[in-house]
Coordinates of C-alpha atoms in Angstrom, one line a residue:
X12 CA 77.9 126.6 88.6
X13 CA 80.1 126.3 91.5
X14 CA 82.4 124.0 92.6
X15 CA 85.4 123.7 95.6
X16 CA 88.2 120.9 95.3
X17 CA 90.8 120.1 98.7
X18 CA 94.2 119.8 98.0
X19 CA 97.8 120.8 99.4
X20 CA 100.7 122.5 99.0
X21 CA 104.2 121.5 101.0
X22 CA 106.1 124.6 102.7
X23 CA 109.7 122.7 103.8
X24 CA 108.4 119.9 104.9
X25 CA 105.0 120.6 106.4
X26 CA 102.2 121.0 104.4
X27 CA 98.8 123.7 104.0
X28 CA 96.0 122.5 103.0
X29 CA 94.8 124.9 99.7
X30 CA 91.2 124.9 98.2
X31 CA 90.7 125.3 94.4
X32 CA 87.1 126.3 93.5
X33 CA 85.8 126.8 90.1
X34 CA 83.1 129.1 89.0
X35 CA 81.0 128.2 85.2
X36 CA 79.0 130.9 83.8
X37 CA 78.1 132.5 80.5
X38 CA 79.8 134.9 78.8
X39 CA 83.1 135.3 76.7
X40 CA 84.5 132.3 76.9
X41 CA 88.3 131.9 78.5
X42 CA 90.0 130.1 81.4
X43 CA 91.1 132.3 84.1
X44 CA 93.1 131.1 87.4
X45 CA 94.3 133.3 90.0
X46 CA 95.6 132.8 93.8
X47 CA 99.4 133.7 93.9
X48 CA 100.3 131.6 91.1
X49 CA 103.8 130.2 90.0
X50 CA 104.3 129.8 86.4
X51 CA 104.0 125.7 86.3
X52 CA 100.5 126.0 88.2
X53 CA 99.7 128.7 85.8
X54 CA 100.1 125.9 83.0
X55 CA 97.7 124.1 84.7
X56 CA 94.9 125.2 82.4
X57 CA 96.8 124.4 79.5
X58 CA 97.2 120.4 80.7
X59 CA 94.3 120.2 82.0
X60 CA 92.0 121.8 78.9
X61 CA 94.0 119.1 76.7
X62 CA 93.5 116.2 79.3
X63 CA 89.9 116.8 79.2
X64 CA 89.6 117.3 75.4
X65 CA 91.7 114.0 74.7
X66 CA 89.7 112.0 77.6
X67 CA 86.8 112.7 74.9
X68 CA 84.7 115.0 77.9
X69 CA 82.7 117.2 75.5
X70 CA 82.2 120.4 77.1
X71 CA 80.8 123.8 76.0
X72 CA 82.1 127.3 75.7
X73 CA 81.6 128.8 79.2
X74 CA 83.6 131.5 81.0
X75 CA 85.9 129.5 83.8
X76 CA 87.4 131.3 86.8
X77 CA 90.0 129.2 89.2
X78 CA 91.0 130.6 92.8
X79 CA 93.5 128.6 94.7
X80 CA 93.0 130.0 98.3
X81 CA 94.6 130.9 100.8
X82 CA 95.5 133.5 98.4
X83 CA 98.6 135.1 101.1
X84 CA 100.7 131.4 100.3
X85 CA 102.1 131.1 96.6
X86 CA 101.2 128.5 95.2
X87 CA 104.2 126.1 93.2
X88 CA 104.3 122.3 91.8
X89 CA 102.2 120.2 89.6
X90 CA 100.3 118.6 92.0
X91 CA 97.6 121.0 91.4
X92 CA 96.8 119.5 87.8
X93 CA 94.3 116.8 89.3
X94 CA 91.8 119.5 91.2
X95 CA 91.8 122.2 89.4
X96 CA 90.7 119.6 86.6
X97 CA 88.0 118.2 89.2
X98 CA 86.9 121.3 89.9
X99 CA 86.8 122.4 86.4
X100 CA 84.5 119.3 85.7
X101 CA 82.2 119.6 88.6
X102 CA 81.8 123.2 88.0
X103 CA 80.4 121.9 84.2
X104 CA 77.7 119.6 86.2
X105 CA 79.9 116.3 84.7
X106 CA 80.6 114.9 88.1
X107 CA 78.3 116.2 91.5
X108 CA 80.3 117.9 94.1
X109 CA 79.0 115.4 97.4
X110 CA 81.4 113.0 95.1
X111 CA 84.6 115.2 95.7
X112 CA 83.4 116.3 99.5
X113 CA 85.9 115.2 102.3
X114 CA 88.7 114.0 99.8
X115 CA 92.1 115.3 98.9
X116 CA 93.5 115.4 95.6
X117 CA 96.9 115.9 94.2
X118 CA 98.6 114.6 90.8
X119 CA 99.8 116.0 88.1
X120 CA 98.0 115.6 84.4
X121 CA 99.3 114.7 81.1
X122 CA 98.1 116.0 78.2
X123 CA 96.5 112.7 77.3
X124 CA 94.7 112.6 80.8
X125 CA 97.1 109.7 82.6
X126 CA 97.8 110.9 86.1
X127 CA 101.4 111.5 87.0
X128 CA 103.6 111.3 90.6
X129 CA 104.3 114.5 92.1
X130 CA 106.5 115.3 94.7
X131 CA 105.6 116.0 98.5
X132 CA 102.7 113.5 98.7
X133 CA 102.7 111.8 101.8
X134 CA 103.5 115.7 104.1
X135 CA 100.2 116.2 102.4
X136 CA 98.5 113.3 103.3
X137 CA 99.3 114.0 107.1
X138 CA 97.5 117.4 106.6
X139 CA 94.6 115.9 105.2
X140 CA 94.5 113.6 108.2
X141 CA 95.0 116.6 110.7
X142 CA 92.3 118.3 108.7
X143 CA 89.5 115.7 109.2
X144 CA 90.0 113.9 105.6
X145 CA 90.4 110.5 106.3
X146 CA 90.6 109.7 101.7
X147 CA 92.5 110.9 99.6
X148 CA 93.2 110.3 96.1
X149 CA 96.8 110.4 95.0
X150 CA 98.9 108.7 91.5
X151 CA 99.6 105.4 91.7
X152 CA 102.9 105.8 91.7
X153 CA 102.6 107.7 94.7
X154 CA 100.5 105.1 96.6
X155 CA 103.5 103.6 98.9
X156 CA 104.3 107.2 100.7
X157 CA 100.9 107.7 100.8
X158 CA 100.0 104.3 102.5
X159 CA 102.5 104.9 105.3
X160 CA 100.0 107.0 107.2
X161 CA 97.7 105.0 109.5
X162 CA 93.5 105.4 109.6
X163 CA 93.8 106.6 105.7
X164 CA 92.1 104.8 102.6
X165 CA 94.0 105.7 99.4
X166 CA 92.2 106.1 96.3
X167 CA 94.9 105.1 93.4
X168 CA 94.3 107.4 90.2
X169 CA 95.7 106.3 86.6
X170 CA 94.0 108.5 84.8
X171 CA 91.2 111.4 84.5
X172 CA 88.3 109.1 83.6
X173 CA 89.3 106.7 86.3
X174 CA 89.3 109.2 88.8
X175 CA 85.5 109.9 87.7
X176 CA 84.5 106.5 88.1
X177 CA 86.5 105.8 91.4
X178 CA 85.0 108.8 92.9
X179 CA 81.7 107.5 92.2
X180 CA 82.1 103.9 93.5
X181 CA 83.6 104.9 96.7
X182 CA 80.8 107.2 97.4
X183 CA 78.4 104.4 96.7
X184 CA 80.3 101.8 98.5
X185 CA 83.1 103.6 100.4
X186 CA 83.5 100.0 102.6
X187 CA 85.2 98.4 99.7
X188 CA 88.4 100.8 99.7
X189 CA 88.5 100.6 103.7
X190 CA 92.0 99.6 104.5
X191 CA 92.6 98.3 100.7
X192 CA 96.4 100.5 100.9
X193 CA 96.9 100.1 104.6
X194 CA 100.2 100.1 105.8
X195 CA 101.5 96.7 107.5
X196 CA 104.9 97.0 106.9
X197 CA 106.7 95.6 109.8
X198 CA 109.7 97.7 111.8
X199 CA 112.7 96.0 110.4
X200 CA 116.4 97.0 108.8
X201 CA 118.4 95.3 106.6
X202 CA 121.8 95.0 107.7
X203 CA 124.7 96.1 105.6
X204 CA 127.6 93.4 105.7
X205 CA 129.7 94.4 102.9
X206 CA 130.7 97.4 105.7
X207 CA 130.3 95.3 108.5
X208 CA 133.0 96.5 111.3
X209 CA 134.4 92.6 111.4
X210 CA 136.3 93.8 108.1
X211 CA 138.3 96.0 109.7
X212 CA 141.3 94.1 111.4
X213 CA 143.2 96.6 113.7
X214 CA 142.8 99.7 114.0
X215 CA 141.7 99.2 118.0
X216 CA 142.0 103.4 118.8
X217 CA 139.5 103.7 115.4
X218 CA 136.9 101.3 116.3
X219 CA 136.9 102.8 119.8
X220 CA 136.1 106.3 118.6
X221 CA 133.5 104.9 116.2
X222 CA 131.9 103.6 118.8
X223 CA 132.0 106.6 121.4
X224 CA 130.6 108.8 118.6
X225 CA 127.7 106.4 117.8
X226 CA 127.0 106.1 121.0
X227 CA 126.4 109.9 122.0
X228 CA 125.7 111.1 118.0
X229 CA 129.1 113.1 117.8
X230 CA 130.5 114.7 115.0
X231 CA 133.7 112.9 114.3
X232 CA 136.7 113.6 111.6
X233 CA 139.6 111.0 111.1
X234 CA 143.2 111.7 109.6
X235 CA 145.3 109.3 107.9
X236 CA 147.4 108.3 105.2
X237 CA 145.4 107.4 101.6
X238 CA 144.1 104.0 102.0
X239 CA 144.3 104.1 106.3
X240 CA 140.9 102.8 106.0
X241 CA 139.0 106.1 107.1
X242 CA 136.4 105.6 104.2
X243 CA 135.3 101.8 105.0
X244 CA 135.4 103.1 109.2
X245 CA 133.0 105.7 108.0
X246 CA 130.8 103.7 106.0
X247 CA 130.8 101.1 109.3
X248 CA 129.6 103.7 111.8
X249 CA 126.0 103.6 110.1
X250 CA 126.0 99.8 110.3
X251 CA 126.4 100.0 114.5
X252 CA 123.3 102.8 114.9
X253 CA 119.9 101.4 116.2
X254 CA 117.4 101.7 113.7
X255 CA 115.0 104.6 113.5
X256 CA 112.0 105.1 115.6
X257 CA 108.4 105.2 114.0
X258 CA 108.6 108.9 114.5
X259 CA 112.1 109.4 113.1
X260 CA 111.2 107.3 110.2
X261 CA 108.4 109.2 109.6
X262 CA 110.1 112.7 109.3
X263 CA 112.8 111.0 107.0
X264 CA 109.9 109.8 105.1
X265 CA 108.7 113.4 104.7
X266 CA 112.4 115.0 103.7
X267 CA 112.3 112.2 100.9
X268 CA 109.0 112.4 100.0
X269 CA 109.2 116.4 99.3
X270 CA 112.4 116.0 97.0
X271 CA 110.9 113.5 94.9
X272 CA 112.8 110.6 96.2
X273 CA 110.9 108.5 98.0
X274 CA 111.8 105.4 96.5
X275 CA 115.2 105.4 98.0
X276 CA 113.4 105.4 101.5
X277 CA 110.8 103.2 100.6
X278 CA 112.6 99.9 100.8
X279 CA 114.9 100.7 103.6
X280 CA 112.0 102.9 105.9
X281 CA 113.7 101.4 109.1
X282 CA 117.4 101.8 108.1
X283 CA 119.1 105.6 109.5
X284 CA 120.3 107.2 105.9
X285 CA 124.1 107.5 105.2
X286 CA 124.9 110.5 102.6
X287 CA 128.2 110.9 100.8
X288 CA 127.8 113.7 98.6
X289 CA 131.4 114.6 96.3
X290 CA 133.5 117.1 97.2
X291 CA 132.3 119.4 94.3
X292 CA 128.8 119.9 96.0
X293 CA 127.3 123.3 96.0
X294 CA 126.0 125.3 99.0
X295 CA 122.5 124.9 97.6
X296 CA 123.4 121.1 97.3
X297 CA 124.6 120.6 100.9
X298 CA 122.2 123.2 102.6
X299 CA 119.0 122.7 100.0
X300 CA 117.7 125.8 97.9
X301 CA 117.4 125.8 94.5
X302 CA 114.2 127.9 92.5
X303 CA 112.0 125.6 93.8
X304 CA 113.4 125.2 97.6
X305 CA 114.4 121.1 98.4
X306 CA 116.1 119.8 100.9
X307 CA 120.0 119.3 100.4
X308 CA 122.6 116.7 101.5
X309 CA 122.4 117.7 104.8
X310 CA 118.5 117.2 105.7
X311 CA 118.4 113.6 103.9
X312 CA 121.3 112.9 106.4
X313 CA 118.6 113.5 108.7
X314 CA 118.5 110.9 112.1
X315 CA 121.9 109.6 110.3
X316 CA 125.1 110.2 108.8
X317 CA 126.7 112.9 106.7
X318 CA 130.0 111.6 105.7
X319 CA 132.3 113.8 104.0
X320 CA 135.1 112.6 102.7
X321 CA 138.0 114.1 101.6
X322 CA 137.2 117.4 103.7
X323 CA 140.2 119.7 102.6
X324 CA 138.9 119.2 99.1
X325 CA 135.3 120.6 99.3
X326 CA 135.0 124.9 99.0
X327 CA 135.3 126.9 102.1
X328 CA 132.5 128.5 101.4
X329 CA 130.4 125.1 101.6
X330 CA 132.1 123.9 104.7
X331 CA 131.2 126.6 106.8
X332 CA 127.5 126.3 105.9
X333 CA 127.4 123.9 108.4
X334 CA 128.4 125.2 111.5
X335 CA 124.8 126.9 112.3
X336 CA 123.1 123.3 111.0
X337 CA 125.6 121.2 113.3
X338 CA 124.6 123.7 115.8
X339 CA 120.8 124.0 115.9
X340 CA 120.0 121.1 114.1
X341 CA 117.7 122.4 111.3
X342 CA 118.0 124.6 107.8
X343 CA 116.1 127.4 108.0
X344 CA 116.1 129.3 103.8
X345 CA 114.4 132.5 103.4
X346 CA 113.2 132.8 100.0
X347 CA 110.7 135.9 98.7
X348 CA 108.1 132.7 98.4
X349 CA 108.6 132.4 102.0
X350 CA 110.2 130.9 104.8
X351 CA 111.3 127.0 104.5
X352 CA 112.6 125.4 107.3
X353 CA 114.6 121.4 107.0
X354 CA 115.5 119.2 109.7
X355 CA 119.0 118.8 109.9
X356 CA 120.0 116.6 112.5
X357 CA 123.1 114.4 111.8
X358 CA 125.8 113.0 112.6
X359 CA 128.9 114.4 110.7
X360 CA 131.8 112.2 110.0
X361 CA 134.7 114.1 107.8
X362 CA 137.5 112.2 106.7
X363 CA 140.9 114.2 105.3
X364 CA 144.5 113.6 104.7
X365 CA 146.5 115.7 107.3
X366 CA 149.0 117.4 103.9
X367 CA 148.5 117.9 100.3
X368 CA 150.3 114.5 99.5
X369 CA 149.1 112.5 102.2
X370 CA 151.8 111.2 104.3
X371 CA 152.7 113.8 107.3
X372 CA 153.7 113.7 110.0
X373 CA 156.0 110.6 108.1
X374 CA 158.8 113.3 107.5
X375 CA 160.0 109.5 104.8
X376 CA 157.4 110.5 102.8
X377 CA 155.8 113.5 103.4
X378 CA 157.9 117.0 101.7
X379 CA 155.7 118.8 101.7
X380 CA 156.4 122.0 103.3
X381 CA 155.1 123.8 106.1
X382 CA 153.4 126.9 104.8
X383 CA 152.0 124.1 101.6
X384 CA 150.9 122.0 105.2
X385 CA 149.2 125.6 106.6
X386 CA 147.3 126.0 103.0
X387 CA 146.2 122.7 102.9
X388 CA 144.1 122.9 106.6
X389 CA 143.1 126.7 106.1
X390 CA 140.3 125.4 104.6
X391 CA 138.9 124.4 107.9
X392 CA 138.0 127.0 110.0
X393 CA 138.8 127.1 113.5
X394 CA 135.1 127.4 114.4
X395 CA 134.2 124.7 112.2
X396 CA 136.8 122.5 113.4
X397 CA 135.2 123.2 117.3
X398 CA 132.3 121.6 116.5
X399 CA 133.5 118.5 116.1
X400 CA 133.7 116.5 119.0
X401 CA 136.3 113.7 118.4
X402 CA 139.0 113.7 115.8
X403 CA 141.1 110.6 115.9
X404 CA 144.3 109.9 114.1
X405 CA 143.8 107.2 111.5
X406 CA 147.7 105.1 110.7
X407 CA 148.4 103.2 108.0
X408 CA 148.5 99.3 109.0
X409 CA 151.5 96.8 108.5
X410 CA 150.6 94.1 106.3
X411 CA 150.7 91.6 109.4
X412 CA 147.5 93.5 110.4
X413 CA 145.5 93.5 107.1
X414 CA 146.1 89.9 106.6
X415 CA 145.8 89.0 110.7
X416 CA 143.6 85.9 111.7
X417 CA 140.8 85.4 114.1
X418 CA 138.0 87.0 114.6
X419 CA 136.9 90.6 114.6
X420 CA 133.6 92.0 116.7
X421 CA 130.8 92.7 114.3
X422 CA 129.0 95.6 113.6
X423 CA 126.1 93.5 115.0
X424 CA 127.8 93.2 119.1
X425 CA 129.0 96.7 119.0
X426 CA 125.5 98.4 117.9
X427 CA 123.9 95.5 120.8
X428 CA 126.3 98.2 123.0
X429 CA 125.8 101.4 121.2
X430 CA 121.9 100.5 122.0
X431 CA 122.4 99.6 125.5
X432 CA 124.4 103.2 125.9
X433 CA 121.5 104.8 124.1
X434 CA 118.7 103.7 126.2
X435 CA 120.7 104.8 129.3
X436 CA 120.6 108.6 128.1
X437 CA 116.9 108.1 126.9
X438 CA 116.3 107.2 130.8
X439 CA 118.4 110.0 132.2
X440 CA 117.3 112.6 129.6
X441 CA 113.6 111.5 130.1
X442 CA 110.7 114.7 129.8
X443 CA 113.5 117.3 128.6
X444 CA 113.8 117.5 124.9
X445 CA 117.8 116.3 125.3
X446 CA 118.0 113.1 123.3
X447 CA 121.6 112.5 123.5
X448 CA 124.8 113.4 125.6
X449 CA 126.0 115.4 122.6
X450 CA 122.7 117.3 122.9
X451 CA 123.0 118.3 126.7
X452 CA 122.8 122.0 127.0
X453 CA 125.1 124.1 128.7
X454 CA 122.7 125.3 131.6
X455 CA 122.2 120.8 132.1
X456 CA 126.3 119.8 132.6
X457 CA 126.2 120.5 135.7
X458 CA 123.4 118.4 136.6
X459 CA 124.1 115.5 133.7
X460 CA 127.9 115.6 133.9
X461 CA 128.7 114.9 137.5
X462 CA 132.4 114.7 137.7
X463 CA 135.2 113.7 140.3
X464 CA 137.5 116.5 141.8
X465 CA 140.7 114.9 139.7
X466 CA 138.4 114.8 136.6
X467 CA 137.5 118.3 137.1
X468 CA 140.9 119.5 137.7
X469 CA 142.7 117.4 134.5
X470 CA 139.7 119.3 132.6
X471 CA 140.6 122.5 133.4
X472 CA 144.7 122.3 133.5
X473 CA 143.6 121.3 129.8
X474 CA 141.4 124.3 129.3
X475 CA 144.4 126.3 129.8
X476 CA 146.6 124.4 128.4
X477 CA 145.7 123.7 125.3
X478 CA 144.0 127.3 124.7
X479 CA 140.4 125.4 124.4
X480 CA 137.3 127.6 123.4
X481 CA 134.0 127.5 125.9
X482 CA 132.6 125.2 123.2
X483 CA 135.9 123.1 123.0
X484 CA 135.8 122.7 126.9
X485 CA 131.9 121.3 127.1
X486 CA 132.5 118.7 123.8
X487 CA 135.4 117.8 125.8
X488 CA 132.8 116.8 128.6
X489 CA 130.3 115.6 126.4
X490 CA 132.3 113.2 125.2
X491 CA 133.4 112.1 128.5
X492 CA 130.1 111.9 129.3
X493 CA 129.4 109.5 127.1
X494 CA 132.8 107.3 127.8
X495 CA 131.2 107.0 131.5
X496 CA 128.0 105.8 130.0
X497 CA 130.1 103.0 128.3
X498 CA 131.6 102.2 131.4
X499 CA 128.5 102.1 133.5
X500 CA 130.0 105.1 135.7
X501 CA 127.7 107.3 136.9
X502 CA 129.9 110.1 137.7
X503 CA 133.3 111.3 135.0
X504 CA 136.4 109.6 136.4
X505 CA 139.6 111.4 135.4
X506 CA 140.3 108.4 133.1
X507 CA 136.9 109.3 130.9
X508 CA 138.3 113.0 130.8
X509 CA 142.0 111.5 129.7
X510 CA 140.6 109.6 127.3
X511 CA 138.2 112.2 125.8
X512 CA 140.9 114.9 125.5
X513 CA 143.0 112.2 123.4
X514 CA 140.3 112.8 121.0
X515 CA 140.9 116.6 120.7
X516 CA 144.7 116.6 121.0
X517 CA 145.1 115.4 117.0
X518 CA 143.5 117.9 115.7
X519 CA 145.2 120.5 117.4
X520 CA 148.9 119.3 117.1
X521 CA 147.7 119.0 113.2
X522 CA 146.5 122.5 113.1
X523 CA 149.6 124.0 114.9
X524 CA 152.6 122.3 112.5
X525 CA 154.8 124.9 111.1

């Protein structure tokens, strides 16, 4: 007999929808898969022979072929386990193929028959509902990705014999499971207060920057003493950006839900992510890769922030992996399996100490010399360094500061502005694919950056005077792009332009010592 199963596999972070069929017939018995196989779907027919023997399905001696088609994709994961074994039975005549018709399955299969999560569920339930499949049956565990998607009834599988008997009833009654895992949760973020911005006394220049870069998603990197504060500023920033839309959430939801981690989305679906991965990261860590491809560092800082602290201390070779990401926005890994491309939109805050001990320019404190100075910032690149759009000094505060009464604005009134700033540039970017002033291309500053004659003059005295790169000059303007926006000027005044090349004069004076 004859049988055809629907499931998926995930390719980055979409997903193809892959077919297993099963033929039964006589002759020397065996168990036989092909279709581009990876070794741990090639072990299918191992858990799934046991899972049937130990769910006490009696079966006899037949000659078994599997084909997983399209046969041009290879095929990796576990989530096969769960049609190949469906397929397997129907093939036997143990359960009638109208009973597995317009369903997807996924799960992988113990050798005792319980159903186990797998990763990359709920990309696959968006191809089934591309596809036409309106159910699909997924581990229990993996029901709260999978309910996310609207118009879908979810079929919760524990194990094998379940599945046999839940496949029955809702093809009897298929009105009882309608809407049963819908979900209903509502578009709301928990706010973090332990980092709230109203803990930070001082540090006025700091605050100011955090907020231009939130406001127009720029890259950002602070200097400072140890214990400056540059950490807790960093950890702030996410606590002042608007949470995500449905359809940001959404992709997050899929980056997390193909590395296996859902869980850490699950509870805070609404909330933009905030990633601090250790200096000792690898490029595979940071950019994704691995055997099996997942996402890295970079793409579950998708829609939110990177933060990398201590920057001078992570390897060259890792930091410059992200000048094409910070770039284009996306991770694209070419593997002999195929092509996998990540999103990779974020907003990078780095965090450093300007010497090897911490303390220059304080000559007091600071001996180190100026070649140890040199070797300590040669581990950012000059083109790495471009891309960053504000670097802001970061001093150490007098105790009368720390300790300072009266109040201090909360995250809570400065994301109110950050918002307000946002929706402005949603308006003026409106039907172009620009989504933010540190977005606007080159070929749109003349048209979104409207400038005064001074402004445009101070700009380009500073072009020449500070030896700025093309790239340099229009994060300059971005920046003061965005300044305007927080004044409510519609055209750059020279006193946006001042303000903005403030923010790339540190970096440079830094870079030049010695």
């Amino acid at each position: 007999m004859y049988s055809i199963v629907s499931t998926a596999i995930v390719c980055g972070i979409r997903s193809v929808l892959i077919q297993v069929e099963a033929d039964v017939c006589d002759g020397m018995p065996g168990f036989e898969m092909v279709g581009v196989l990876s070794s741990e779907v090639k072990e299918a027919k191992e858990r799934v022979k046991a899972a049937v023997r130990n769910s006490s399905i009696r079966l006899p001696p037949k000659k078994v072929t599997v084909n997983l088609y399209p046969a041009d994709i290879r095929k990796t994961g576990t989530g096969f386990d769960l049609p190949i074994a469906l397929a397997f039975l129907s093939a036997h005549g143990k359960i009638p193929q109208k009973y597995l018709d317009g369903i997807l399955f996924a799960g992988e299969i113990s050798l005792n028959g319980e159903i186990r999560p797998t990763a990359g569920i709920l990309p696959m339930v968006l191809a089934a509902r591309e596809a036409g499949k309106y159910t699909v049956c997924v581990p229990r565990e993996n029901v709260g990705e999978a309910r996310i998607v609207k118009e879908m009834t979810i079929l919760p599988a524990d194990n094998l014999l379940q599945v046999l008997a839940l496949v029955e009833e809702f093809h009897q009654n298929p009105q009882k499971f309608s809407g049963e895992w819908k979900c209903s949760s509502e578009k709301t973020a928990q706010q973090d207060t332990e980092h709230d911005f109203n803990r930070i006394h001082g540090q006025r220049v700091l605050k100011r920057a955090c907020e231009i870069a939130a406001a127009g998603r720029h890259h950002m990197l602070m200097l400072g003493p140890p214990g400056a504060g540059k950490t807790l500023a960093a950890k702030a920033v996410a606590t002042i950006l608007p949470p995500l839309t449905e359809e940001e959430a959404l992709e997050l939801a899929k980056i997390y839900s193909v590395s296996g981690i859902f869980a850490q989305r699950e509870q805070n679906f609404w909330e933009r992510p905030f990633r601090n991965p250790h200096h000792t990261v690898s490029v595979a860590g940071l950019a994704g890769g691995g055997a099996v491809p997942k996402p890295g560092e970079i793409s579950l800082a998708h829609k939110g922030v990177l933060f990398l602290d201590e920057l001078t201390e992570f390897r060259k070779e890792v930091l410059e992996v992200l000048r094409q990401p910070l770039e284009e926005k996306s991770i694209r890994l070419v593997r002999n399996s195929g092509t996998y491309l990540y999103p990779a939109d974020v907003m990078l805050v780095g965090a450093m100490n300007p010497c090897s001990c911490g303390y220059y320019p304080d000559r007091n404190k600071c001996s180190c010399s100026a070649r140890t100075i040199a070797r300590h910032l040669d581990k950012l690149s000059r083109p790495l360094l471009d891309r960053i759009d504000i670097t802001v000094e970061v001093k150490r505060q007098s105790i009368s500061e720390m300790f300072q009464k009266g109040p201090e604005e909360s995250s809570e009134t400065i994301r109110e502005r950050v918002r307000q700033v946002q929706e402005l540039q949603r308006k003026r970017f409106a039907g172009s694919s620009v989504l933010y002033n540190s977005r606007i291309p080159v070929s749109g500053m003349e048209e979104y950056c409207p400038m005064e004659r001074e402004a445009e003059k101070m700009l380009q005295d500073a072009f020449e005077r500070l030896e700025m790169s093309a790239r340099g000059y229009y994060r300059t303007l971005r920046v003061a792009r965005t300044i305007a926006d927080m004044e409510a000027s519609e055209r750059i005044c020279a006193v946006h332009v001042m303000e903005s090349l403030m923010y790339r004069s540190v970096d440079r004076k830094v870079w030049d010592v010695g």
